[in-house]
XYZ file of C-alpha atoms in Angstrom:
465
model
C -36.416 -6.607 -6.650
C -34.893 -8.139 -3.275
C -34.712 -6.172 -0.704
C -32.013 -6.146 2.229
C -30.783 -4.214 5.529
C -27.446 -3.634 4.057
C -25.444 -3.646 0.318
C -22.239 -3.951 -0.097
C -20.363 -3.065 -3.343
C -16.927 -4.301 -3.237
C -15.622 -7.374 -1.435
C -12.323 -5.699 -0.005
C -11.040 -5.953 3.621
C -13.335 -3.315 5.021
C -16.421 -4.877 2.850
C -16.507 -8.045 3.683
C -15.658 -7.412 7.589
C -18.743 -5.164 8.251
C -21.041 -7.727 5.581
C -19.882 -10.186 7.562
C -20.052 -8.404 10.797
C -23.906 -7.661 10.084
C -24.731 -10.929 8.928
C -23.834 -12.076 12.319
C -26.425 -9.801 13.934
C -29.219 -11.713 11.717
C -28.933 -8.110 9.226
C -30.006 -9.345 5.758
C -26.979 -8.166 3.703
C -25.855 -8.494 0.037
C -22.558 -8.476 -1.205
C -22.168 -7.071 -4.491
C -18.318 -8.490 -6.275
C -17.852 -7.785 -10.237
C -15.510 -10.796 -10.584
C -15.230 -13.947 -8.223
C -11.835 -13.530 -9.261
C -11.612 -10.699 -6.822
C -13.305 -12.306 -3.952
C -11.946 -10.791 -0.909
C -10.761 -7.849 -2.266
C -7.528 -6.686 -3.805
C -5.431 -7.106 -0.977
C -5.255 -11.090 -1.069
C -5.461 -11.245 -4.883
C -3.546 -8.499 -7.002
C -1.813 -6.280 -3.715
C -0.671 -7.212 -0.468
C -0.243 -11.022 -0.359
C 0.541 -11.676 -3.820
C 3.470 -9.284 -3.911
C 4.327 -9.871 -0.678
C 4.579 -13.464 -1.888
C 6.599 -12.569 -4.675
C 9.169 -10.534 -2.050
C 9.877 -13.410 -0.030
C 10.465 -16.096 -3.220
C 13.138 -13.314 -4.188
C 14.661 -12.752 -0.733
C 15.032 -16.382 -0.296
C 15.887 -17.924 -3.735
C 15.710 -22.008 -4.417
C 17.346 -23.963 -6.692
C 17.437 -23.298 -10.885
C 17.828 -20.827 -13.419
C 16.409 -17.278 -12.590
C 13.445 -17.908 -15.415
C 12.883 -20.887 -13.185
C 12.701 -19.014 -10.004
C 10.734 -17.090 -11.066
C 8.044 -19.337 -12.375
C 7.549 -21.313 -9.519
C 7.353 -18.169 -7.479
C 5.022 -16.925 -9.205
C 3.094 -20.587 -9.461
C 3.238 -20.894 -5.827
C 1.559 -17.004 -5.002
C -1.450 -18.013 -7.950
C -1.955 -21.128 -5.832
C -1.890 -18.893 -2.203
C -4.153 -16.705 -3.705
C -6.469 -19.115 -4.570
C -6.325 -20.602 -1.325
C -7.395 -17.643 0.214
C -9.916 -16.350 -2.601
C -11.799 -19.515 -1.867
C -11.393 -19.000 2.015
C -12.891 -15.418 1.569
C -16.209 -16.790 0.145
C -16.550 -19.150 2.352
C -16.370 -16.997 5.255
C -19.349 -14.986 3.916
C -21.504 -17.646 2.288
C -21.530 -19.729 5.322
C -23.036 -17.017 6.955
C -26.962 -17.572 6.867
C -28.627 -14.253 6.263
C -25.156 -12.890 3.386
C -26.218 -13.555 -0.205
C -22.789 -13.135 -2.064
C -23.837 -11.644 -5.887
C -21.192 -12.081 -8.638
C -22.280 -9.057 -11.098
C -21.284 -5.324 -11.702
C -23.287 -2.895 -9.530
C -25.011 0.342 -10.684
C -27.139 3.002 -8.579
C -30.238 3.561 -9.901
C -31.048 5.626 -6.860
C -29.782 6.168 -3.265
C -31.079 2.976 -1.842
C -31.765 0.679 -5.199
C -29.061 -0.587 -7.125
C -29.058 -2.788 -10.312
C -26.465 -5.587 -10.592
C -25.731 -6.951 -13.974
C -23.891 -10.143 -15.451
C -24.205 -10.908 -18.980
C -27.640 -11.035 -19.729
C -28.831 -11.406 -15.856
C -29.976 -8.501 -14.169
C -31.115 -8.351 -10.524
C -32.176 -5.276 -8.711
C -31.373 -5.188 -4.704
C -33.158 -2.277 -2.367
C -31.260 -1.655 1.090
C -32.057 0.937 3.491
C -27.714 1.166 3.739
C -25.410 1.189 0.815
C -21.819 0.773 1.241
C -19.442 1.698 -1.426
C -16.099 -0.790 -1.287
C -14.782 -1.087 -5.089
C -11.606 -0.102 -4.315
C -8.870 1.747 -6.745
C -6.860 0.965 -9.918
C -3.600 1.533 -11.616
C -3.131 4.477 -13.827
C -1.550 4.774 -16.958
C -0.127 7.776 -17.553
C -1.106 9.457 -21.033
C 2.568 9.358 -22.582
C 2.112 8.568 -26.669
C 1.903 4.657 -27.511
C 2.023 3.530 -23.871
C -1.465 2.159 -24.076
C -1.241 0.545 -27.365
C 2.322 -1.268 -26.529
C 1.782 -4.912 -26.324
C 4.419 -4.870 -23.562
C 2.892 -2.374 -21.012
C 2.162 -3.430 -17.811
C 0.317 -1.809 -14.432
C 1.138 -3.464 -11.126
C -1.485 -6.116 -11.195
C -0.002 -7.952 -14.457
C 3.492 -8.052 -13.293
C 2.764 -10.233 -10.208
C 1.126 -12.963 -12.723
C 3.501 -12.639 -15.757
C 4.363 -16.222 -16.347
C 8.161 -14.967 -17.971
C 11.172 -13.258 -16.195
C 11.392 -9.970 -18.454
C 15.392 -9.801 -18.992
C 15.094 -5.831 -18.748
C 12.427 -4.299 -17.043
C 11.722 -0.604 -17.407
C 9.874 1.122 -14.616
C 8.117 4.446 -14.755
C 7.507 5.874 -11.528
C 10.163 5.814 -8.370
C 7.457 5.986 -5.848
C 6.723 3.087 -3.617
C 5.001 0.328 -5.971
C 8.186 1.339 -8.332
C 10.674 0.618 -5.623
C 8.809 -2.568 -4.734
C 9.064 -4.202 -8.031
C 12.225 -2.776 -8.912
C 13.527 -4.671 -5.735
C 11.614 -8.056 -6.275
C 13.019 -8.044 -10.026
C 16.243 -7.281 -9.476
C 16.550 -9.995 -7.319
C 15.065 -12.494 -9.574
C 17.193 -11.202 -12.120
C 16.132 -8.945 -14.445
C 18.128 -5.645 -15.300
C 15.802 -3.220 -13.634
C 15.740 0.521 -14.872
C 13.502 2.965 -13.258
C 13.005 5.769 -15.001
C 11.245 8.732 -12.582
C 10.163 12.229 -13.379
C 11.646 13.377 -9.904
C 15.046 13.944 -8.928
C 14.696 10.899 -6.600
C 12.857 8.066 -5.175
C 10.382 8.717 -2.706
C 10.103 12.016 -2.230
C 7.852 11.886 0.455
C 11.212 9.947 2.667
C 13.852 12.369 4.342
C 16.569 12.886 1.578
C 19.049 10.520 3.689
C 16.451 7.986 4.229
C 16.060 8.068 -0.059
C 19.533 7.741 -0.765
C 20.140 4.793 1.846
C 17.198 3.120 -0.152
C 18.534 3.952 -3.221
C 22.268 2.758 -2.624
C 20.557 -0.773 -1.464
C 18.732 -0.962 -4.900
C 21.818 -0.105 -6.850
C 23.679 -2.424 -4.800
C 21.485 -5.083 -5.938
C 21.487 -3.984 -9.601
C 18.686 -1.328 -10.295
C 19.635 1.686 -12.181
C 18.064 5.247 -11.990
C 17.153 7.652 -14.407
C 16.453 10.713 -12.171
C 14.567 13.957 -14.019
C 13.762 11.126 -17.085
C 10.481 12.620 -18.571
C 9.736 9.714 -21.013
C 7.916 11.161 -24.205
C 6.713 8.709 -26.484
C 7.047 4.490 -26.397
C 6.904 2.162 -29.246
C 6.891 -1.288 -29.915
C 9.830 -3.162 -31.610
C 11.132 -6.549 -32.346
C 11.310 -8.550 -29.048
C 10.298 -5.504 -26.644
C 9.565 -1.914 -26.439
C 11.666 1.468 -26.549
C 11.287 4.067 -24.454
C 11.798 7.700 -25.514
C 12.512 9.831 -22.611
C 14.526 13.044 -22.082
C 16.850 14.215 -19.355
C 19.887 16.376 -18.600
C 18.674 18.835 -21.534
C 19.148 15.731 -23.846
C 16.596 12.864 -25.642
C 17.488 9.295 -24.856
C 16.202 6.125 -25.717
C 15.895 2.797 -23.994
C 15.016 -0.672 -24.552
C 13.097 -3.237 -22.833
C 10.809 -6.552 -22.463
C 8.361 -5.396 -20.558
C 7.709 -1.739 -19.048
C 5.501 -1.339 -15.702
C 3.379 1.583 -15.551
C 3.889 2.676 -11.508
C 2.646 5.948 -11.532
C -0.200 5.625 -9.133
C -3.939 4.632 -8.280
C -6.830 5.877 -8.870
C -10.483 5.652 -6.907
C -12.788 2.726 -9.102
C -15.993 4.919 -9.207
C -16.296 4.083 -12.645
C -19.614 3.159 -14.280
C -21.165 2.880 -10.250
C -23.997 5.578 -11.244
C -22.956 7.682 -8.366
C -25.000 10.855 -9.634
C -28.446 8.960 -9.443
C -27.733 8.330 -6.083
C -26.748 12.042 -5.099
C -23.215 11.330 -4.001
C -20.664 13.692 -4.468
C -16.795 12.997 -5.595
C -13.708 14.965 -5.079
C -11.669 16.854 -7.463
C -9.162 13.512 -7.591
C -12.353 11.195 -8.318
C -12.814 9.478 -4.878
C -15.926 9.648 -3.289
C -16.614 12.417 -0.557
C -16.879 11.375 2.946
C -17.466 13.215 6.455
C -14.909 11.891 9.151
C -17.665 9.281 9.707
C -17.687 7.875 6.273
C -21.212 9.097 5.277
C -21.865 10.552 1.504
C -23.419 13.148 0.910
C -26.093 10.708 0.431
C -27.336 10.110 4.048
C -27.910 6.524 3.587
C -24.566 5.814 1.745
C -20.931 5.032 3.106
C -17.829 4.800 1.321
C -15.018 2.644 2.715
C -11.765 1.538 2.028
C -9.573 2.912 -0.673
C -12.193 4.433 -3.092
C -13.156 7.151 0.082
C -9.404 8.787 -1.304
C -7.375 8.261 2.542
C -4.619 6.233 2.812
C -4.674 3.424 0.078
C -4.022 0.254 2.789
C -5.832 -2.628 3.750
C -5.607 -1.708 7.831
C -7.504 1.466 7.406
C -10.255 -0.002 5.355
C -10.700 -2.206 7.895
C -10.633 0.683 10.739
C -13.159 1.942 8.353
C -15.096 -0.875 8.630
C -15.067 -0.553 12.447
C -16.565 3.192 12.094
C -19.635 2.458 9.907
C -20.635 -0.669 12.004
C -20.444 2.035 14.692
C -22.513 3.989 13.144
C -24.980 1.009 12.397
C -24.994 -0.967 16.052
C -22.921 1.704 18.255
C -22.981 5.267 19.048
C -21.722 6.300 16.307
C -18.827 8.158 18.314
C -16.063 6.434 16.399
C -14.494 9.046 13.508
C -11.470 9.155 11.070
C -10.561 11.576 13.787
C -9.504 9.272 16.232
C -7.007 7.475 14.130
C -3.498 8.973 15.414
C 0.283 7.651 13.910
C -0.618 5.390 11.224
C 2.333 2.915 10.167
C 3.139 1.901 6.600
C 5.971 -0.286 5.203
C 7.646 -0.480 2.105
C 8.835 -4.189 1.281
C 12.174 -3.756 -0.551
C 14.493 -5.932 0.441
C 15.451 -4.822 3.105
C 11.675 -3.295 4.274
C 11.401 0.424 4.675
C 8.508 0.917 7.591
C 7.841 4.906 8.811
C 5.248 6.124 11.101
C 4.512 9.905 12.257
C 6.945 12.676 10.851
C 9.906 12.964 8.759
C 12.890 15.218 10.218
C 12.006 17.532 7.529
C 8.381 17.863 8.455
C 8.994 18.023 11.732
C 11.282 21.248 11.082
C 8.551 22.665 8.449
C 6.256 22.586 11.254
C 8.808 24.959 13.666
C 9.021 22.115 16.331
C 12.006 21.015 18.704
C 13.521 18.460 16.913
C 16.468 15.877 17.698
C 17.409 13.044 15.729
C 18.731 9.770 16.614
C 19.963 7.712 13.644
C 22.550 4.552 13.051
C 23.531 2.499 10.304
C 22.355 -0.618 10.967
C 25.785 -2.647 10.521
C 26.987 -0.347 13.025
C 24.269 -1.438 15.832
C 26.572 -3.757 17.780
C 23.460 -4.232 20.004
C 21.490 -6.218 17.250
C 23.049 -9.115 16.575
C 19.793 -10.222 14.867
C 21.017 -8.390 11.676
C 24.104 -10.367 11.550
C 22.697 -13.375 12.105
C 20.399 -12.591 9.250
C 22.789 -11.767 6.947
C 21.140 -8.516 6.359
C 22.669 -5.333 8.225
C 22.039 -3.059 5.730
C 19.974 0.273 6.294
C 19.352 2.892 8.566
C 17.242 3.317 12.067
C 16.361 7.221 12.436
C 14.013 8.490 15.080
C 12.460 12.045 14.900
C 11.978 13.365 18.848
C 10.550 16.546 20.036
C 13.713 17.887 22.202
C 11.656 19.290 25.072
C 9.018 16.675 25.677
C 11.157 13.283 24.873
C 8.241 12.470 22.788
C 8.531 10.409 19.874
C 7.376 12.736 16.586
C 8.209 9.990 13.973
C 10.639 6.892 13.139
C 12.069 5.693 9.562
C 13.454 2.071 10.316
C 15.235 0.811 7.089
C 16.128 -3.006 8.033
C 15.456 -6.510 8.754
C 12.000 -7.079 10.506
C 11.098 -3.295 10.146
C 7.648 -4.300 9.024
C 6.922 -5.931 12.908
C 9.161 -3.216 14.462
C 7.139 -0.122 13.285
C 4.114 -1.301 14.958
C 6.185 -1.679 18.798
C 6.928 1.944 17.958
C 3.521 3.232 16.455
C 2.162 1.687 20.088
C 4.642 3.526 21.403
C 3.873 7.058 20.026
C -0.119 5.995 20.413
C 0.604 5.859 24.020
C 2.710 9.186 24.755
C 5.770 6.399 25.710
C 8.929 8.453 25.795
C 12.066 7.434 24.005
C 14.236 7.042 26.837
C 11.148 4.678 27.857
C 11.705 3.131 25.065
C 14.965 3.148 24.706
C 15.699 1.568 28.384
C 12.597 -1.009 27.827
C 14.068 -4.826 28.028
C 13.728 -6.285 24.741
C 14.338 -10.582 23.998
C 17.738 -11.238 22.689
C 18.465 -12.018 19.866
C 16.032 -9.758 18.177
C 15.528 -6.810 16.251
C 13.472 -4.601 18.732
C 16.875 -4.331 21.190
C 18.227 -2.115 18.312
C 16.427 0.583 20.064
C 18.348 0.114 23.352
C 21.464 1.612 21.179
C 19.909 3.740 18.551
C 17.846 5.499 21.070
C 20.669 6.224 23.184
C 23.004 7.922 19.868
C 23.945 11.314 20.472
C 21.381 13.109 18.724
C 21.799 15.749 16.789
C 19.655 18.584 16.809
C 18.367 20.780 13.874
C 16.849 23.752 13.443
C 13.205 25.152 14.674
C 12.037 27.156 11.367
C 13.678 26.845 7.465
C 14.273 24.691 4.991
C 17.165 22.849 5.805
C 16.607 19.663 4.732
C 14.746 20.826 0.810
């Protein structure tokens, strides 16, 4: 038994910022990672940066076949990754008083866990216990999925070493849209095949469609309503069974990803021995400050069940080292208008409301929206070569406040924070809107959008379902 001030299962963003942050204070602290494969977390080595990686090599294509392309894109994101996977370590093992422990960690009680690799076992007591393993792909349970040779979740496709001439995708929700953009671009015939009756359904319907016209434009095709039924392997790919419009179909493909999801890793962790609770979706239960129902025992990043991004597990790492070294004031709570982006080609970035929750809610709404080819103000697009998409802002009519913004367009991913800031900081838009921007550049879109007639819609209804 070795005994420390702090464990750490999981060496994701928010993981290996507080291990890292305590092992600077002279803390003793242990961190606990199942595969140095995974060494600082999924973000740098199956999510974020390797499909980011993969966006840009499709945006900005080089010389050679598309099978070519493709491989050296895909060489070129292995060798970032690594780059960074060995960085990761570093940063921790450098640090005196951090053991790093390659093995798979298992309560055996609220403050003792056992770690296992191979035939090794250790067992490590902390008085703290933080719980960072992250989530997984799911497959749905659709007949012969599982078995096919040709399946794929998210984290195989960025590290196939082939270009799959026809790619079918099951799921239009975000990591669908993703991939269907990167392959499309590369080359492959793309079909997505989702349950829904469109893309994102969590996007204003005009936001969707914009998105989907882009994807068609660049080759996808959509299967809306598709429920697929059974898939089986034949010669040289896979067939998908799927029915829609009152009718069976059938497809074929090389390769199929599997999009339909994550799930919280709690998996094989012994969570009962140490008396903490999960929800009713599998991720572990946590107050606003993070704690389990065990006392002793936090739960950060995406395994907790909020968001699934790498930003909030590291705001999460910020509240438990608050609760370790602060006051302990700092809550979920306090986190107001959090941004995400989509990275099609071009991004999708929202933060705050949609115009139709906005309306659900019974609140003065106007909207401001403009096609971005139509934003004379933004040469940047032109420049570019990339003016299509939409800029919409959701504003409470009474107040000038901004209630939420959909930008669909070039540099979206950096714009979304200016107006995140923005809405953090009860800015108007007309503030925003008259604010002097650099030229040429994106952000002076919002000198024109912002001043669009708006157009306002209802209080109460459904007018947007």
């Amino acid at each position: 038994m070795e005994y420390f001030d702090l464990i750490v299962i999981g060496f994701g963003k928010g993981g290996k910022t507080l291990a890292a942050t305590m092992g600077r204070l002279g803390k003793r602290v242990a961190m606990v990672e199942q595969s140095a494969e995974m060494y600082g977390g999924t973000c740098i080595n199956i999510g974020c940066v390797p499909t980011k990686a993969l966006v840009h090599h499709a945006e900005h294509p080089g010389a050679g076949s598309p099978a070519e392309r493709h491989r050296k894109a895909v060489d070129d994101t292995r060798a970032l990754t690594t780059t960074l996977r060995g960085k990761n370590f570093a940063n921790l093992d450098t640090i005196d008083s951090v053991t790093v422990i390659t093995g798979r960690a298992t309560f055996l009680d609220a403050k003792t866990v056992r770690v296992t690799a191979g035939d090794d076992v250790l067992e490590l007591g902390a008085e703290t216990i933080v719980i960072n393993t992250g989530a997984v792909p799911t497959v749905p349970p659709i007949p012969g999925l599982r078995a096919s040779e040709h399946l794929l979740t998210s984290t195989d496709l960025i590290d196939i070493d082939h270009l799959p001439k026809r790619l079918a995708i099951l799921g239009g929700g975000y990591v669908g849209v993703e991939f269907a953009s990167i392959y499309a671009q590369f080359g492959s015939a793309v079909t997505v095949l989702d349950a829904g009756p469109r893309i994102m359904p969590r996007e204003d319907e005009d936001v969707a469609e914009a998105a989907t016209a882009i994807l068609r434009g660049a080759g996808v095709e959509f299967v809306p309503g598709a429920r697929v039924t059974a898939v089986r392997d034949i010669e040289n790919g896979v067939e998908i069974t799927y029915e829609a419009d009152g009718r069976t179909h059938t497809l074929a493909a090389d390769e199929v990803l599997a999009a339909t999801g994550r799930k919280p890793a709690t998996d094989g962790l012994g969570l009962d021995r140490a008396g903490v609770r999960t929800t009713p979706s599998g991720a572990v239960e946590v107050d606003e400050f993070l704690r389990t129902s065990s006392p002793n025992v936090y739960a950060v990043g995406d395994v907790n069940g909020g968001p699934q991004f790498t930003y909030i597990s590291l705001d999460d790492s910020r509240i438990v080292t608050d609760q370790l070294t602060g006051g302990g004031r700092r809550s979920t709570v306090d986190r107001k208008f959090v941004p995400y982006t989509v990275f099609m080609s071009p991004a999708l970035s929202r933060v705050g409301l949609t115009e139709h929750e906005a309306v659900e809610r019974g609140l003065p709404v106007k909207v401001v929206e403009k096609a971005v080819a139509d934003i004379a103000g933004m040469p940047r697009a032109k420049i570019v070569g990339e003016t299509r998409g939409l800029m919409k802002f959701v504003i409470d009519r009474e107040t000038d406040l901004i209630l939420g913004a959909t930008l669909l367009s070039v540099d979206s991913q950096e714009l979304i924070n200016l107006v995140t800031l923005a809405m953090r900081q009860g800015t108007t838009a007309s503030e925003l809107r008259d604010a002097i921007y650099t030229h040429p550049s994106s952000t002076e879109a919002f000198n024109e959008v912002l001043s669009t007639a708006p157009r306002e819609t209802p209080r109460t209804g459904n007018a947007l379902s």
